[in-house]
């Protein structure tokens, strides 16, 4: 199986920045894409960004485009999410995800593996 472990969440003031990390282990050869979702209290899990691991293509949610940047370190099997100009509405649990196909989409069912999440809180 694939294990995904997020880190880097925390409390930050509006306008600040955070950098999230997701380390993948296990059967990482099954990973062809990775991405991030988030879930605010009482709301459904929301797509943030996805990346095709081999090709480097990216897909961003409109709400984070221009503020968030996804990147990767192939040697470390690690994905990063640089979050700048954070807003209170960015608050939520951020989940690392990975999928067995390269096709990028905004649906949660496009991913096959999930981390346990890391909490990001943006104060006003």
Coordinates of C-alpha atoms in Angstrom, one line a residue:
X1 CA 0.0 0.0 0.0
X2 CA 0.9 3.7 -0.1
X3 CA 1.3 5.8 3.0
X4 CA 1.0 9.6 2.9
X5 CA 2.1 11.7 5.8
X6 CA 1.4 15.5 5.9
X7 CA 3.2 18.0 7.9
X8 CA 3.6 21.8 8.2
X9 CA 0.2 22.9 9.3
X10 CA -0.3 25.5 12.0
X11 CA -1.7 28.8 12.9
X12 CA -1.0 31.8 10.8
X13 CA -2.4 35.3 10.5
X14 CA -4.2 36.4 7.3
X15 CA -1.7 37.5 4.7
X16 CA 0.9 35.1 6.0
X17 CA 2.4 31.9 4.5
X18 CA 2.8 28.3 5.3
X19 CA 4.5 25.4 3.5
X20 CA 2.9 21.9 3.7
X21 CA 4.8 18.7 3.0
X22 CA 3.6 15.3 2.1
X23 CA 5.9 12.3 2.2
X24 CA 4.9 9.2 0.3
X25 CA 6.1 5.7 1.2
X26 CA 5.3 2.1 0.5
X27 CA 4.4 1.1 -3.1
X28 CA 5.1 4.5 -4.5
X29 CA 5.4 3.1 -8.0
X30 CA 1.6 3.1 -8.0
X31 CA 1.6 6.9 -7.7
X32 CA 1.1 8.8 -10.9
X33 CA -0.4 12.0 -9.5
X34 CA -0.6 13.7 -6.2
X35 CA -2.5 16.7 -4.8
X36 CA -4.1 18.5 -2.0
X37 CA -7.7 18.7 -0.7
X38 CA -9.0 20.6 2.2
X39 CA -12.0 20.4 4.5
X40 CA -13.4 23.2 6.6
X41 CA -15.7 22.3 9.6
X42 CA -19.1 21.3 8.5
X43 CA -18.2 21.4 4.8
X44 CA -17.4 18.8 2.1
X45 CA -13.8 18.0 1.2
X46 CA -12.7 20.6 -1.4
X47 CA -10.2 20.3 -4.2
X48 CA -7.1 22.5 -3.9
X49 CA -4.5 21.4 -6.5
X50 CA -3.2 18.3 -8.3
X51 CA 0.0 17.5 -10.0
X52 CA 0.8 14.8 -12.6
X53 CA 3.9 13.2 -11.0
X54 CA 5.5 12.1 -14.3
X55 CA 4.5 14.9 -16.6
X56 CA 4.4 17.8 -14.3
X57 CA 1.0 19.1 -15.3
X58 CA -0.9 21.0 -12.6
X59 CA -4.5 21.8 -11.9
X60 CA -5.5 24.5 -9.4
X61 CA -8.8 25.5 -7.9
X62 CA -9.8 29.0 -8.8
X63 CA -9.9 30.0 -5.1
X64 CA -6.1 29.4 -4.6
X65 CA -4.7 30.1 -8.1
X66 CA -2.0 32.7 -7.9
X67 CA -1.5 32.2 -4.1
X68 CA -0.7 28.5 -3.8
X69 CA 2.0 26.6 -5.6
X70 CA 2.5 22.8 -5.7
X71 CA 5.9 21.3 -6.2
X72 CA 7.7 18.0 -5.7
X73 CA 11.0 16.3 -4.9
X74 CA 11.1 13.1 -6.8
X75 CA 14.2 11.8 -5.0
X76 CA 12.4 12.2 -1.6
X77 CA 9.0 11.1 -2.8
X78 CA 7.7 14.3 -1.3
X79 CA 5.2 16.9 -2.4
X80 CA 4.9 20.5 -1.2
X81 CA 2.3 23.1 -1.1
X82 CA 3.5 26.6 -0.7
X83 CA 0.6 28.8 0.5
X84 CA 1.0 32.6 0.4
X85 CA -1.4 35.4 1.1
X86 CA -3.5 33.2 3.3
X87 CA -7.1 34.1 4.0
X88 CA -9.4 33.0 6.8
X89 CA -11.4 31.0 4.3
X90 CA -8.3 28.9 3.7
X91 CA -8.8 27.4 7.2
X92 CA -9.3 23.7 7.3
X93 CA -7.7 20.3 7.4
X94 CA -5.5 19.8 4.4
X95 CA -5.2 16.3 3.1
X96 CA -2.5 14.9 0.9
X97 CA -3.8 12.6 -1.8
X98 CA -2.3 10.4 -4.5
X99 CA -3.8 8.5 -7.5
X100 CA -3.0 5.6 -9.8
X101 CA -3.7 7.4 -13.0
X102 CA -2.2 10.5 -14.5
X103 CA -5.5 12.1 -15.3
X104 CA -6.1 15.3 -13.3
X105 CA -9.5 16.2 -11.9
X106 CA -11.1 18.0 -9.1
X107 CA -13.1 15.1 -7.7
X108 CA -12.1 13.2 -4.5
X109 CA -12.7 9.9 -6.3
X110 CA -9.9 10.8 -8.7
X111 CA -7.5 9.9 -5.8
X112 CA -6.9 6.5 -4.4
X113 CA -4.7 7.2 -1.3
X114 CA -5.1 9.7 1.4
X115 CA -3.1 11.1 4.3
X116 CA -4.7 11.8 7.7
X117 CA -4.5 15.6 7.2
X118 CA -2.8 18.6 8.8
X119 CA -4.7 21.5 10.3
X120 CA -4.2 25.0 8.9
X121 CA -5.8 27.8 10.7
X122 CA -5.8 31.4 9.3
X123 CA -6.8 34.1 11.8
X124 CA -8.1 37.5 10.8

